[in-house]
Short mmCIF file of C-alpha atoms in Angstrom, two decimals:
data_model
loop_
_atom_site.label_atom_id
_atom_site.label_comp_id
_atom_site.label_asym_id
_atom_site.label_seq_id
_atom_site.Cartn_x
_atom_site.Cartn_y
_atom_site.Cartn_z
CA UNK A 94 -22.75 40.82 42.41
CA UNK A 95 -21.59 44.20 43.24
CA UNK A 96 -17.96 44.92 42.10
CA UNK A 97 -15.87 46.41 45.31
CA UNK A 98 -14.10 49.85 43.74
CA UNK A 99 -11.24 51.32 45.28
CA UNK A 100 -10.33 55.14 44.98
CA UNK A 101 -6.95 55.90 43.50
CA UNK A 102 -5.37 59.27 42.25
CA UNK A 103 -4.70 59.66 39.16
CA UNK A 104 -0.84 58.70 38.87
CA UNK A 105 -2.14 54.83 39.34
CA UNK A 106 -4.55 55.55 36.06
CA UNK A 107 -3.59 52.70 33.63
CA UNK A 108 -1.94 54.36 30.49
CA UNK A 109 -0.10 56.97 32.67
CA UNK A 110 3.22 57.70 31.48
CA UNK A 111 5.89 58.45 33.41
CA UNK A 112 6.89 56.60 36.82
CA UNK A 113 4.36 54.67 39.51
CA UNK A 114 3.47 55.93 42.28
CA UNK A 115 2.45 54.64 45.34
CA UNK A 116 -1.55 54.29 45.72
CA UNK A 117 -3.53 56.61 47.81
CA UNK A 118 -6.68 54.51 49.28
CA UNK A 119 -9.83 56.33 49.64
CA UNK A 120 -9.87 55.78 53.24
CA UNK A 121 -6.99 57.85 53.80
CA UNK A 122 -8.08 60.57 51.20
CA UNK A 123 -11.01 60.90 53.63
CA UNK A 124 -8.66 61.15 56.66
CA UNK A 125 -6.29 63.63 54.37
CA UNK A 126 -9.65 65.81 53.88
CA UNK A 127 -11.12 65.78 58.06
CA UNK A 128 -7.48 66.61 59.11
CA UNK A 129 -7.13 69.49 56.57
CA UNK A 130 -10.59 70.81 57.57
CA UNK A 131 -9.63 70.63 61.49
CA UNK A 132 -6.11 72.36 60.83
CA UNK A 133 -7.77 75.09 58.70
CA UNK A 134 -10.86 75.57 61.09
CA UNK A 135 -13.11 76.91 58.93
CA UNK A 136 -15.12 75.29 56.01
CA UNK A 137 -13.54 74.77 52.22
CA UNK A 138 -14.47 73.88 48.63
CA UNK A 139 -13.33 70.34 47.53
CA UNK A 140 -10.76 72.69 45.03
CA UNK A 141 -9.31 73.96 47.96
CA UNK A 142 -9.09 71.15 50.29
CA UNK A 143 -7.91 68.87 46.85
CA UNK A 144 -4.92 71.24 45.87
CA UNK A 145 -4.06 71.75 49.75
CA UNK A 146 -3.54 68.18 49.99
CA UNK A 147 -2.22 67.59 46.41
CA UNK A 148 -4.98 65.25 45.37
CA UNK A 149 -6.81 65.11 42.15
CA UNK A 150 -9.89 67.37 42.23
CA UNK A 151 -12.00 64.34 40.71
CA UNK A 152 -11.13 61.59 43.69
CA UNK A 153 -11.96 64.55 46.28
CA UNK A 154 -15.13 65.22 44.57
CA UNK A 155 -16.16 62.02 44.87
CA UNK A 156 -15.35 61.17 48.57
CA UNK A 157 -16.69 64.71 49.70
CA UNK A 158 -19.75 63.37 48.17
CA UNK A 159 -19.66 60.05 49.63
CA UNK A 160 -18.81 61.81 53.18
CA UNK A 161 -21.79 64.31 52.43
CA UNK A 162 -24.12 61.45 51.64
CA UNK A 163 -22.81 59.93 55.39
CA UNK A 164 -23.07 63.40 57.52
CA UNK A 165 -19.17 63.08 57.70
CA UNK A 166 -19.30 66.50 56.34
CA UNK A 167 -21.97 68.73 55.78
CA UNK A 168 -22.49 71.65 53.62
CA UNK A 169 -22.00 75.19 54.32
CA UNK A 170 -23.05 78.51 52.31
CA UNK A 171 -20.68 79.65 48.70
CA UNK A 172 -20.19 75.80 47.97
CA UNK A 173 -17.41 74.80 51.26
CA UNK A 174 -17.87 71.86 53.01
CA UNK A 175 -17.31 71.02 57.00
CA UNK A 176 -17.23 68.83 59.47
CA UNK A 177 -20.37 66.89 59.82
CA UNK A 178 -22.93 66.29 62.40
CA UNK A 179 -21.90 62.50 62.63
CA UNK A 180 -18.36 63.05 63.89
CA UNK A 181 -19.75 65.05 67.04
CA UNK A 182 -21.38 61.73 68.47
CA UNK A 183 -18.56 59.60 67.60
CA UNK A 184 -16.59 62.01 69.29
CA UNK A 185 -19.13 62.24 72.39
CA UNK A 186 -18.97 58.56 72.49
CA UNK A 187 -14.88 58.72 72.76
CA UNK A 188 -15.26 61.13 75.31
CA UNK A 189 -17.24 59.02 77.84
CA UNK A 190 -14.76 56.05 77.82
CA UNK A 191 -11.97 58.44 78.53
CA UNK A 192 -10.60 58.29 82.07
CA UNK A 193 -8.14 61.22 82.12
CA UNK A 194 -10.39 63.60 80.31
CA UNK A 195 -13.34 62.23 82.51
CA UNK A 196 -11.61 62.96 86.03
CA UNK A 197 -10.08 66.37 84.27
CA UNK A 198 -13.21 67.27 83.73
CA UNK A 199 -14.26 67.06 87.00
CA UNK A 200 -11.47 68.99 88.34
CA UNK A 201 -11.94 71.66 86.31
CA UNK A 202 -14.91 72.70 86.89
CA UNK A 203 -14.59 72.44 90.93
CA UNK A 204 -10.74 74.62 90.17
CA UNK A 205 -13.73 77.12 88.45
CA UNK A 206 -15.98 77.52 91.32
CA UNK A 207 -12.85 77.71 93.57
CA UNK A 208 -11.28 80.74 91.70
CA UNK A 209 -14.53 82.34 90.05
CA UNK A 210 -12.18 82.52 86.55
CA UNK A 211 -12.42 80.26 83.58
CA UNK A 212 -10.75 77.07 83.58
CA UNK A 213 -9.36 74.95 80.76
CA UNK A 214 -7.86 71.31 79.98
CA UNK A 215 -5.40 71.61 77.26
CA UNK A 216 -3.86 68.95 75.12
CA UNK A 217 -1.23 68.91 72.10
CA UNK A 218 -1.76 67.93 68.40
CA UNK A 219 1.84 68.32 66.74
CA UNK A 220 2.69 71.76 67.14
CA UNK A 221 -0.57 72.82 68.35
CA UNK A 222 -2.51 73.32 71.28
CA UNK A 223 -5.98 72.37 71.30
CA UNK A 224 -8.91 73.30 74.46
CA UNK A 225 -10.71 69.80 74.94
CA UNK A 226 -12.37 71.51 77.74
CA UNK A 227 -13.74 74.07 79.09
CA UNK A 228 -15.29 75.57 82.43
CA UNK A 229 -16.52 79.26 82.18
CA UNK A 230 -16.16 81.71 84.90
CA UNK A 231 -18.94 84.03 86.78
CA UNK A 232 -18.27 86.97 85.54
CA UNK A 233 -18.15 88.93 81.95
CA UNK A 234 -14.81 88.48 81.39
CA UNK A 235 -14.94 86.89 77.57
CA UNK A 236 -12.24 84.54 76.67
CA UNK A 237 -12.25 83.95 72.66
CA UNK A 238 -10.79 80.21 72.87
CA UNK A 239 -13.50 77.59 73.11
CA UNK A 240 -13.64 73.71 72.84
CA UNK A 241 -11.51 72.95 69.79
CA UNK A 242 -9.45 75.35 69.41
CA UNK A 243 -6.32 75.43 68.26
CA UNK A 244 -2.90 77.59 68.55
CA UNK A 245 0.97 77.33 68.12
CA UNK A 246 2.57 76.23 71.48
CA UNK A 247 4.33 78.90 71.61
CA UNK A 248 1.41 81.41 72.07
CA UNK A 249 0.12 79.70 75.12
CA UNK A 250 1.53 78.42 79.11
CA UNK A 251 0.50 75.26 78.51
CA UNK A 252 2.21 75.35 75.32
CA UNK A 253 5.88 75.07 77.48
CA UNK A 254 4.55 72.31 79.34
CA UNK A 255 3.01 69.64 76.92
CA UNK A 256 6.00 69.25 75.35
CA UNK A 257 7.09 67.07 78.48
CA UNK A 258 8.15 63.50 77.85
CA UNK A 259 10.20 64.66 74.47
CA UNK A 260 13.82 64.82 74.91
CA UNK A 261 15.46 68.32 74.15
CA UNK A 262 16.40 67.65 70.98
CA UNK A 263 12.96 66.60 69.74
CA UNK A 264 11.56 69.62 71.22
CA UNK A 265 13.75 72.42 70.04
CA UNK A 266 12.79 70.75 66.33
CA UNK A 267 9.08 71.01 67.62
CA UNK A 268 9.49 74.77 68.21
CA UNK A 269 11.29 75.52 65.21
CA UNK A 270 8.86 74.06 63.36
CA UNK A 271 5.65 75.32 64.75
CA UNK A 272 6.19 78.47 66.53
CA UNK A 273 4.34 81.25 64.68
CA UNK A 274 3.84 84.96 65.21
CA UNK A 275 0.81 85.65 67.57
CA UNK A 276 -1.62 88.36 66.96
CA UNK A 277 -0.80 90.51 69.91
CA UNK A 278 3.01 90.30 68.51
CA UNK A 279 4.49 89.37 71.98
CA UNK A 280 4.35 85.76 71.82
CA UNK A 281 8.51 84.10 71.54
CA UNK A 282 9.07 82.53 68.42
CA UNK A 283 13.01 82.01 69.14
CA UNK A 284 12.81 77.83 69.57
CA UNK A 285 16.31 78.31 72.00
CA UNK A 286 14.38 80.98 74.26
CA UNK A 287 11.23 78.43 74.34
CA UNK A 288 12.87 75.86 74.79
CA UNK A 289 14.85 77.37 77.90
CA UNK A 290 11.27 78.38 78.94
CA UNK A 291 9.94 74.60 78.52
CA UNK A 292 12.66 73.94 80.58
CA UNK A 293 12.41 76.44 83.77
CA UNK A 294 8.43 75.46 83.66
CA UNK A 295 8.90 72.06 83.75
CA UNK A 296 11.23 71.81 86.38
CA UNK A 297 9.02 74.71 88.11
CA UNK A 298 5.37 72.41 87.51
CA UNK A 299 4.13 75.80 86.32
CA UNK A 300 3.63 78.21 83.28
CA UNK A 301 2.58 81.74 82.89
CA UNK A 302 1.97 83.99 79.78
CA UNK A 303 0.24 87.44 79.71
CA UNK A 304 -0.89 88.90 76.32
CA UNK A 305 1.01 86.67 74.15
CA UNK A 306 -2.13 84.98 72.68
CA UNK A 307 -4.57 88.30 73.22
CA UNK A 308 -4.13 91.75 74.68
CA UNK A 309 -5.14 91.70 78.32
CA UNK A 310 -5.77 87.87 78.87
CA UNK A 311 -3.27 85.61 80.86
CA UNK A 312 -3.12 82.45 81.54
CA UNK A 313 -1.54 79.69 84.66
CA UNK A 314 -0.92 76.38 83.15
CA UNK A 315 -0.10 73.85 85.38
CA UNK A 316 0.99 69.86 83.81
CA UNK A 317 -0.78 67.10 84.53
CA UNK A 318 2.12 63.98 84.24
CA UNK A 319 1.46 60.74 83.50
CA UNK A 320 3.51 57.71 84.90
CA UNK A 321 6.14 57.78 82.37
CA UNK A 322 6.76 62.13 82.88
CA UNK A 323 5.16 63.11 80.01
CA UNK A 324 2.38 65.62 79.80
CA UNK A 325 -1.11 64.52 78.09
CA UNK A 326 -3.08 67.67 79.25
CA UNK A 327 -2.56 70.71 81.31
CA UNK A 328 -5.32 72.58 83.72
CA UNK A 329 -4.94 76.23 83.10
CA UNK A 330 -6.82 79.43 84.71
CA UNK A 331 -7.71 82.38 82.06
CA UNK A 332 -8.13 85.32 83.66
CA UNK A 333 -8.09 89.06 82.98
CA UNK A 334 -4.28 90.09 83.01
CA UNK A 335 -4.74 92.74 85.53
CA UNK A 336 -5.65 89.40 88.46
CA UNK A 337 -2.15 87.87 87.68
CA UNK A 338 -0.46 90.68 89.47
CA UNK A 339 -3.13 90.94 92.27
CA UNK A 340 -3.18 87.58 92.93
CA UNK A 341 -0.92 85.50 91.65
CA UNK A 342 -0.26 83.44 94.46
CA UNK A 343 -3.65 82.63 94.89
CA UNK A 344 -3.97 81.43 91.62
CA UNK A 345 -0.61 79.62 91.13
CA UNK A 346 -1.51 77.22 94.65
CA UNK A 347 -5.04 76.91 92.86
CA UNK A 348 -3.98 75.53 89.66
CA UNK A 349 -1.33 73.28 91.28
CA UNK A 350 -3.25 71.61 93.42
CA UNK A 351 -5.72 71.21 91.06
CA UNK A 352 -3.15 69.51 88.59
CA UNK A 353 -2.25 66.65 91.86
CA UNK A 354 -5.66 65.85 92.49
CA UNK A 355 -5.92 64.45 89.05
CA UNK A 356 -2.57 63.20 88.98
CA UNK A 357 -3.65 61.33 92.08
CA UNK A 358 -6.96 60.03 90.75
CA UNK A 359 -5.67 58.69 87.74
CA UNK A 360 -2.86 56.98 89.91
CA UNK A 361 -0.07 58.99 88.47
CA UNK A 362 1.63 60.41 91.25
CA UNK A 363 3.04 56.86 92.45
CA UNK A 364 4.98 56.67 89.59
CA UNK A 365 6.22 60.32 90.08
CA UNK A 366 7.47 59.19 93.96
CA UNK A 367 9.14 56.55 92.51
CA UNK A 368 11.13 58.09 89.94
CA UNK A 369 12.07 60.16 92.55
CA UNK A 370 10.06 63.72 91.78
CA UNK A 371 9.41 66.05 94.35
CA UNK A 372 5.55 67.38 95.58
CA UNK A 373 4.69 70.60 93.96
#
């Protein structure tokens, strides 16, 4: 008979002086190592990933192996390790059985033809925003941020509107904890200023930013709200900064009604007549 093993660190060792600890289960070691790989976006050695997440190197040498052996992770050049083949089809399997990101989806890439500009569905992780999707424009206008990506709130429109659901409170400690300097320099990072912003969008069912995230791209964000006023996703228009000025207008109805069509699919709005919102 096999003997089940468990995977501890080493403060559970037996003989350890010095006070207990709680036990780490392999399981979530495993989870501890996929979540710092997606944060860090780029591949790592097990030293790295084991004294990012203060494990010892010897447990994350073993479950890197045992996630290798599973194509959890897979290998990359100089020794690092990344995510693994197996996760894309679990993840491709999610993604069918997913309503909102299914009728999104849609939406997004009709909002595309309609504008002839890129068009994204956003979503928040913590303090970041991430593109699940993506709907590239006609012309050569190259937008860096692809599936996946992911970037302070405050670098982004949508960034001000995802935040919707969490009381003011929660949200100024959301800011002050993940705003970051952008690489153009001229995104805020004062959490009272974004969380004024978060405010006037809101209450405006819009966003705009130009160059805070990279020189000469823009972006109008517009939230998608679920029954209960909070803000799972966004549908947002990238577009060469320059096209915000020309035609803003254009743009701004675009997005808008773009956002209540989905709203409406998904059987959202009802609950937004009810509470008593107003039509965009």
């Amino acid at each position: 008979m096999t003997k089940a093993t468990t995977t501890q660190s080493s403060e559970d060792e037996p003989g350890r002086t010095g006070p207990r600890r709680s036990r780490v289960s392999g399981i979530d070691r495993a989870v501890q190592i996929l979540d710092h790989l997606q944060q860090e976006g780029r591949a790592q050695t097990a030293y790295e990933v084991a004294r990012a997440i203060g494990a010892p190197l010897s447990t994350i040498y073993a479950i890197v192996e045992d996630l290798l052996d599973k194509s959890l992770l897979t290998r990359t050049g100089e020794g690092g390790v990344w995510l693994g083949p197996r996760l894309y089809h679990y993840g491709l399997a999610y993604a069918r059985d997913l309503q909102v990101i299914t009728v999104a989806t849609h939406e997004m890439h009709v909002l595309a033809r309609e504008v002839g500009e890129t068009v994204q569905i956003c979503g928040r992780d913590g303090g970041m925003m991430v593109v699940e999707a993506m709907a590239e424009g006609p012309g050569h206008f190259v937008i860096t941020s692809r599936v996946g990506t992911r970037v302070p709130l405050n670098w982004t429109a949508s960034g001000r509107l995802l935040v919707a659901g969490l009381d003011e409170a929660e949200r100024a400690a959301l800011f002050r904890k993940s705003a970051k300097a952008s690489p153009t320099g001229r995104a805020v990072t004062d959490p009272t200023v974004l969380l004024a912003q978060s405010r006037d969008a809101l209450a405006a069912g819009l966003s705009i930013q130009a160059g805070e995230s990279d020189y000469a791209v823009a972006c109008i964000a517009a939230p998608v709200l679920d029954e209960a006023g909070a803000c799972p996703i966004t549908v947002s228009i990238v577009l060469p900064e320059f096209r915000v000025n020309e035609e803003q207008l254009t743009f701004v109805e675009a997005v808008k009604t773009a956002a209540r069509r989905i709203e409406d699919k998904l059987g959202w709005r009802v609950g937004h007549f009810a509470a008593g919102r107003k039509s965009g």
